[in-house]
PDB file of C-alpha atoms and ligand atoms in Angstrom:
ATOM      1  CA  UNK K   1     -13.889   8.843  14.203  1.00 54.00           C
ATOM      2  CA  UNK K   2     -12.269   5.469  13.364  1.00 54.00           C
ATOM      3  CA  UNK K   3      -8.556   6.072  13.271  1.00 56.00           C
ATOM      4  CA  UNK K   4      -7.698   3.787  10.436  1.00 56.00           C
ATOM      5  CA  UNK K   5      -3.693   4.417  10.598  1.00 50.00           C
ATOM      6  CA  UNK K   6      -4.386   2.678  14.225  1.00 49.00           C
ATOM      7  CA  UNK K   7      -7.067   0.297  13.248  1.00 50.00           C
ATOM      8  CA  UNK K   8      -5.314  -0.741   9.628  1.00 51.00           C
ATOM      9  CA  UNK K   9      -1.829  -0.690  10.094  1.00 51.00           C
ATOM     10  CA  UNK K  10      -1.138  -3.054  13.358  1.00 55.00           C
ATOM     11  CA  UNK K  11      -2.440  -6.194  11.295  1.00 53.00           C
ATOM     12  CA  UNK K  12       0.320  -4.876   8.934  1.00 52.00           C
ATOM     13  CA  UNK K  13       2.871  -4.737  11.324  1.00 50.00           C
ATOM     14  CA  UNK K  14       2.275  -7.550  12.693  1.00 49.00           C
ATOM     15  CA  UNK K  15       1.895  -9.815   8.766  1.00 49.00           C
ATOM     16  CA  UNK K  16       5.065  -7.619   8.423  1.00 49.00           C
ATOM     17  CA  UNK K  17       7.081  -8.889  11.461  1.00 47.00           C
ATOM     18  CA  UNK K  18       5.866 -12.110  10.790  1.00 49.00           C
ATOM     19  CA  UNK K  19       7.027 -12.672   7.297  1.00 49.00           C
ATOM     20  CA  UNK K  20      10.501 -11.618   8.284  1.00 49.00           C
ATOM     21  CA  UNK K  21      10.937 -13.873  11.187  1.00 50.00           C
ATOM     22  CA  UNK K  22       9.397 -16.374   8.534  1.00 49.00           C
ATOM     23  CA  UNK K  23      12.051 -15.673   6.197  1.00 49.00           C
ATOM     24  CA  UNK K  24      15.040 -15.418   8.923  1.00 47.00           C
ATOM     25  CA  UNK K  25      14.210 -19.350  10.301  1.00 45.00           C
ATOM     26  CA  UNK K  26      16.816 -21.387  10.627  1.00 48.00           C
ATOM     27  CA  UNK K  27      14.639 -23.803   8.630  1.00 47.00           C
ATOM     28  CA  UNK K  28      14.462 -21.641   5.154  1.00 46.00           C
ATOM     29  CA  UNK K  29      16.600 -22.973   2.500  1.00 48.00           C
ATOM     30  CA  UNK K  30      19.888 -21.727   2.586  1.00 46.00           C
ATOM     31  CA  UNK K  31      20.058 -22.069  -0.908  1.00 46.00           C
ATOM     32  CA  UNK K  32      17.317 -19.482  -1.681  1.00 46.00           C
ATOM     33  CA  UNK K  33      19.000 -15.791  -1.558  1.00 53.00           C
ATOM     34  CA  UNK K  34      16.301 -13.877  -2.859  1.00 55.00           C
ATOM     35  CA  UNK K  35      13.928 -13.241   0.207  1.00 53.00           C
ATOM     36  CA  UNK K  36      10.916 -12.950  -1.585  1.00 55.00           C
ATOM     37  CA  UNK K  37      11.490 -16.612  -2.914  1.00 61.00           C
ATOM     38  CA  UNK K  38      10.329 -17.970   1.034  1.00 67.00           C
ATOM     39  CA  UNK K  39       7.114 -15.573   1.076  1.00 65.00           C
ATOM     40  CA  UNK K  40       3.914 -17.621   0.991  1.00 65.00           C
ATOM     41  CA  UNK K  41       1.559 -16.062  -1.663  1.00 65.00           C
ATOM     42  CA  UNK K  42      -0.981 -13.787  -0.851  1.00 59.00           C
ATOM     43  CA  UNK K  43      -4.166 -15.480   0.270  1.00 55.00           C
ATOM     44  CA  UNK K  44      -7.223 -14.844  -1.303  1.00 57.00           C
ATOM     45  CA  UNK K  45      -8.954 -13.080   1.419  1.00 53.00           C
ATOM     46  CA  UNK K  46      -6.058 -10.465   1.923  1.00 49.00           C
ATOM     47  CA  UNK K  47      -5.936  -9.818  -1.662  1.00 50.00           C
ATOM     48  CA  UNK K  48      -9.617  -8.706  -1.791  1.00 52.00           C
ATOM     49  CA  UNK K  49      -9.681  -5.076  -2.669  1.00 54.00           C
ATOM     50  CA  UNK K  50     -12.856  -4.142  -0.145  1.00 56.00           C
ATOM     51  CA  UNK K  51     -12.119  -0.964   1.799  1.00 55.00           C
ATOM     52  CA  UNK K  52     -13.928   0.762   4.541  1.00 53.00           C
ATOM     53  CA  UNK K  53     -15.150   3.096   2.519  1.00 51.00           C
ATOM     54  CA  UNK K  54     -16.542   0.716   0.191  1.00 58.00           C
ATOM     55  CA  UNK K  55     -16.325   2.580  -3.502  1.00 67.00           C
ATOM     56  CA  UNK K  56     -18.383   5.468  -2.441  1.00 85.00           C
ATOM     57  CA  UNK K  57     -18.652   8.102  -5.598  1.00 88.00           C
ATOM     58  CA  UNK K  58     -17.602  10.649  -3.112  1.00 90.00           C
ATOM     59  CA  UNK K  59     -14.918   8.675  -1.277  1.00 91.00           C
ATOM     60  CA  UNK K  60     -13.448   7.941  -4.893  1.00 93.00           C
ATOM     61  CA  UNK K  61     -13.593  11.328  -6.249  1.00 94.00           C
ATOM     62  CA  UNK K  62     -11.835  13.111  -3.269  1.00 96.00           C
ATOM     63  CA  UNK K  63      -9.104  10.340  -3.435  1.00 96.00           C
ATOM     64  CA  UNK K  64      -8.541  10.749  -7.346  1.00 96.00           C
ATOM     65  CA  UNK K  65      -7.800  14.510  -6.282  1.00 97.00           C
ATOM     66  CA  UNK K  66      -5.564  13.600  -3.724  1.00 98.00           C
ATOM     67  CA  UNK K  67      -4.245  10.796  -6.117  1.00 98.00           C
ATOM     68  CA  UNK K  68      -3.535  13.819  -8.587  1.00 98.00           C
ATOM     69  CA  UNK K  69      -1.679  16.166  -6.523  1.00 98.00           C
ATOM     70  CA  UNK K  70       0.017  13.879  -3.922  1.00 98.00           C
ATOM     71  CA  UNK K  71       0.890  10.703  -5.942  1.00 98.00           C
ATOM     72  CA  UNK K  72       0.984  10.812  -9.726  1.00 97.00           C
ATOM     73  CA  UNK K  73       4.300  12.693  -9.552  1.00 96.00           C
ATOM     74  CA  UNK K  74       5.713   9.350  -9.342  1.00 97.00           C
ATOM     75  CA  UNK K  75       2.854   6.741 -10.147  1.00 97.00           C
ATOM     76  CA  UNK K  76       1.277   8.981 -13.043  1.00 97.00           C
ATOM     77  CA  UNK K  77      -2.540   9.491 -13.106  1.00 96.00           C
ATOM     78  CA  UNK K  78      -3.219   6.128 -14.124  1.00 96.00           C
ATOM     79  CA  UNK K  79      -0.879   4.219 -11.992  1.00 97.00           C
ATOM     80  CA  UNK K  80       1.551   2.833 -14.495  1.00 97.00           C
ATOM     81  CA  UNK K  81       4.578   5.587 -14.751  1.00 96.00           C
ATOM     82  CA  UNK K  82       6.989   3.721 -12.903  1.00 93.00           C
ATOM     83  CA  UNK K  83       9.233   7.194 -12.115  1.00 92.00           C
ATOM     84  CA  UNK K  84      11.944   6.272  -9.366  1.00 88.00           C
ATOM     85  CA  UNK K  85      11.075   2.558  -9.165  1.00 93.00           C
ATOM     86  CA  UNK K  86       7.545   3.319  -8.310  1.00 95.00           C
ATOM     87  CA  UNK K  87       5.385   0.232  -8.701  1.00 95.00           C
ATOM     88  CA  UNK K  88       2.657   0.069 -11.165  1.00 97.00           C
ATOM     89  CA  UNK K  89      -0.375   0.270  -8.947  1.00 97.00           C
ATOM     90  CA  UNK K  90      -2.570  -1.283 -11.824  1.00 96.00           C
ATOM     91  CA  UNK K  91      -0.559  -3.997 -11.423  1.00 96.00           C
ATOM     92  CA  UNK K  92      -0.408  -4.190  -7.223  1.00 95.00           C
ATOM     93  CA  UNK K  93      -1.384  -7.071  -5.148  1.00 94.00           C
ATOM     94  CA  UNK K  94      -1.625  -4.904  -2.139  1.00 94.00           C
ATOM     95  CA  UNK K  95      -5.559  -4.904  -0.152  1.00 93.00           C
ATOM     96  CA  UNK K  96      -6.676  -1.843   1.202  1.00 93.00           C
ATOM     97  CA  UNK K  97      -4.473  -2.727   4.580  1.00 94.00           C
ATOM     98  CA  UNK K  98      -1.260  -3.055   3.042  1.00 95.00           C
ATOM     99  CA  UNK K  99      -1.833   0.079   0.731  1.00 96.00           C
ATOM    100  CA  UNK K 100      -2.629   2.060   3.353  1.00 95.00           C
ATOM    101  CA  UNK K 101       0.423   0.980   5.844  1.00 95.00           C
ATOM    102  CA  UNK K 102       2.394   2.581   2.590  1.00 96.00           C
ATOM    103  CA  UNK K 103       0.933   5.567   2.266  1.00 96.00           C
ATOM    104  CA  UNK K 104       0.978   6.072   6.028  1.00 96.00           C
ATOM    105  CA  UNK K 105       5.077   4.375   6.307  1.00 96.00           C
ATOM    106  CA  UNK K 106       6.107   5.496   3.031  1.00 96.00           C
ATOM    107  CA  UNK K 107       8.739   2.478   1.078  1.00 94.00           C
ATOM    108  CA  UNK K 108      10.957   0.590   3.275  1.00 93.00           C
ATOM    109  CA  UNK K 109      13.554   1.997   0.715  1.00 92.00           C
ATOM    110  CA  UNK K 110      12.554   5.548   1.462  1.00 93.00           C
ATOM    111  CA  UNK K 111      11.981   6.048  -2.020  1.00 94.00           C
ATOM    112  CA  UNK K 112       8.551   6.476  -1.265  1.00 96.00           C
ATOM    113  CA  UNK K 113       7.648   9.007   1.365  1.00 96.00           C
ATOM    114  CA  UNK K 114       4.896   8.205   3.895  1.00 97.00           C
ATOM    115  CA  UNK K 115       2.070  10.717   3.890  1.00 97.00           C
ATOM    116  CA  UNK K 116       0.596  10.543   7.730  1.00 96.00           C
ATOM    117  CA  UNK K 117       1.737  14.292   8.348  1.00 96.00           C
ATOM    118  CA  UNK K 118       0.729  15.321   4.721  1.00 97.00           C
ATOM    119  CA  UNK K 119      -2.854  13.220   4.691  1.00 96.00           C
ATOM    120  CA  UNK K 120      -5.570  12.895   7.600  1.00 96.00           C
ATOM    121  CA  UNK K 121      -6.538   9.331   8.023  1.00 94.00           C
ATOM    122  CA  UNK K 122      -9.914  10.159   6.255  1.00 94.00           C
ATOM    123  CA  UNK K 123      -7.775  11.752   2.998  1.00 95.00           C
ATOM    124  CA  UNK K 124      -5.557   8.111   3.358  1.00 95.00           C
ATOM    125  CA  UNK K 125      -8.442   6.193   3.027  1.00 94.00           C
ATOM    126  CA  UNK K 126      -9.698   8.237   0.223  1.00 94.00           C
ATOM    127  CA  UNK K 127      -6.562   7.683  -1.940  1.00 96.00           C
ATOM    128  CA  UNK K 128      -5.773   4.104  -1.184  1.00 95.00           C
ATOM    129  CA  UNK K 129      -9.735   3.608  -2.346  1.00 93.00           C
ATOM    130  CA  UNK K 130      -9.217   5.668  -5.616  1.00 95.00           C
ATOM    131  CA  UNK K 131      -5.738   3.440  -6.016  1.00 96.00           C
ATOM    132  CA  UNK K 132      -7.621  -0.155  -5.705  1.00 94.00           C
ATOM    133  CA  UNK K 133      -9.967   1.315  -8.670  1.00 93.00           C
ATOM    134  CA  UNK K 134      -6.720   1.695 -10.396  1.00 94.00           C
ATOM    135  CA  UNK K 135      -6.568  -0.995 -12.957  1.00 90.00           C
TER     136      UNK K 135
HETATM  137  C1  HEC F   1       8.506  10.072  -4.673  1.00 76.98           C
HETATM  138  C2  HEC F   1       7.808   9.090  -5.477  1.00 76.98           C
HETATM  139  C3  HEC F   1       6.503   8.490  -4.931  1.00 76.98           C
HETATM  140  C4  HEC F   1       5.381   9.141  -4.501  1.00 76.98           C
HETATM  141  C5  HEC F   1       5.122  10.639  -4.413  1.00 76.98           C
HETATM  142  C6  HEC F   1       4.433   8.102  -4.145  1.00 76.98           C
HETATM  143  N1  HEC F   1       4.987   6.868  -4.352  1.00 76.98           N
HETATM  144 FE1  HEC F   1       4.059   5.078  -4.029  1.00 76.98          FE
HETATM  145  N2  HEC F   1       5.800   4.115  -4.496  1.00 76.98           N
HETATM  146  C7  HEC F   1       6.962   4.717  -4.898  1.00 76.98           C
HETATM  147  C8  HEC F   1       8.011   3.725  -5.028  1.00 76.98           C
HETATM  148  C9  HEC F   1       9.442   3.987  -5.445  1.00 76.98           C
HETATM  149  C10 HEC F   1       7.417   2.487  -4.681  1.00 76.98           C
HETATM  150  C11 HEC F   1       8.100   1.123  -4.607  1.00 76.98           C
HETATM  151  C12 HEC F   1       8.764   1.095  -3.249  1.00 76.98           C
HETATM  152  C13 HEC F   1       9.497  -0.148  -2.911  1.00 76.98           C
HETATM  153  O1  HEC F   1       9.074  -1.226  -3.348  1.00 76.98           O
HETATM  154  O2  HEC F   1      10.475  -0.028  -2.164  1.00 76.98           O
HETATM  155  C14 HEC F   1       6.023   2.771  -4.351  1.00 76.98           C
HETATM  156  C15 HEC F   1       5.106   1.821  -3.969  1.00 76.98           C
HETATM  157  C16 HEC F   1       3.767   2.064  -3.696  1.00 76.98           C
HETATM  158  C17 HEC F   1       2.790   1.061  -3.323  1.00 76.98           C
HETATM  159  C18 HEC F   1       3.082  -0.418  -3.142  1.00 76.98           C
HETATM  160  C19 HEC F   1       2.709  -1.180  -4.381  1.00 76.98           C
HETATM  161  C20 HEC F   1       3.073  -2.652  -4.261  1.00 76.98           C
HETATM  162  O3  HEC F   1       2.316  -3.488  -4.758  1.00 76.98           O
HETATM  163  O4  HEC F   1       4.136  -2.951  -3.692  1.00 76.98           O
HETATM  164  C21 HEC F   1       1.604   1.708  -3.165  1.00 76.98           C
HETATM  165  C22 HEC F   1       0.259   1.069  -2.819  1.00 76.98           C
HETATM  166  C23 HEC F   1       1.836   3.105  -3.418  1.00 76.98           C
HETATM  167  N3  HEC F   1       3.154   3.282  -3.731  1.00 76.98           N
HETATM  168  C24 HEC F   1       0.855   4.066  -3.367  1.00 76.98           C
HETATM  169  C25 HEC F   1       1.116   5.427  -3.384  1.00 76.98           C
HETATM  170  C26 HEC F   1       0.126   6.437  -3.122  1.00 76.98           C
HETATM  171  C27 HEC F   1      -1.354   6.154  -2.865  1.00 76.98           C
HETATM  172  C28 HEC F   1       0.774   7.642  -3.166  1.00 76.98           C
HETATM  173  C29 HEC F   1       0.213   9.002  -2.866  1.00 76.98           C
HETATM  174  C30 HEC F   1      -0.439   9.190  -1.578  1.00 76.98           C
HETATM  175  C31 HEC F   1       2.174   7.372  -3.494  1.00 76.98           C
HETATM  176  N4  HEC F   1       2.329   6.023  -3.614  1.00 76.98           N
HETATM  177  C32 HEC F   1       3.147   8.354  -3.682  1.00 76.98           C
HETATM  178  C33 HEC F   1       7.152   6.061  -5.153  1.00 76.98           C
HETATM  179  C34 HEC F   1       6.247   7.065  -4.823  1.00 76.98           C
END
């Protein structure tokens, strides 16, 4: 079976790594203290919401379960609850990728927990398909 924690979340790592070297050159503007000022914007193609489990009825319903029990806590059932600082997920830019390194890596806050001992990689892609629908 494709592993996607393995197959997703190095590109992640390595946009990840890459951003904060970007944003610790010696070239950024000194004057700029809010780090997310430097960040290019998301391109197009990485803000696509394709999965690789497409939008499968059966894919989506098993994630909105999963969604239900392991997530709305904090994002509510439709995304938008905001409990704890939790983003609104109607409102995410995050592709399938970068969803997925969260649920695997949880927030780099800890706020959010990650999920790889809670979820199989096949339940992660379930939810972070059922999230994208999220709107
Ligand atoms: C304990 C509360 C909590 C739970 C449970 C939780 N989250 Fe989160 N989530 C957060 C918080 C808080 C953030 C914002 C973290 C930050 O920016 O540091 C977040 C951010 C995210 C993001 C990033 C959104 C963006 O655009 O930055 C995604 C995607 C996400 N959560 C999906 C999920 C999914 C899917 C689940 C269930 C498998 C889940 N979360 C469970 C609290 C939670």
């Amino acid at each position: 079976m494709l592993s996607v924690s393995s197959v997703i979340t190095r590109p992640a790592v390595l946009l990840v790594a890459a951003l904060l070297l970007n944003a610790c050159s010696p070239a950024a503007d000194a004057s700029e203290t809010d780090a997310t000022k430097s960040l290019p914007p998301i391109p197009p193609t990485a803000a696509a919401t394709e999965t690789p489990a497409g939008a499968d009825a059966a894919v989506l319903a098993a994630g909105q379960a999963l969604f239900a029990q392991n997530c709305a806590v904090c994002h509510g059932a439709d995304g938008k609850l905001g409990v704890n600082g939790a983003r609104d997920l109607t409102k995410s830019n995050l592709n399938a990728a970068g969803r997925t390194y969260m649920v695997v890596n949880g927030s780099v806050s800890g706020v959010m927990p990650g999920f790889k001992d809670q979820l199989t990689d096949e339940q992660i892609t379930q939810v972070v398909a059922y999230s994208l629908t999220l709107k």
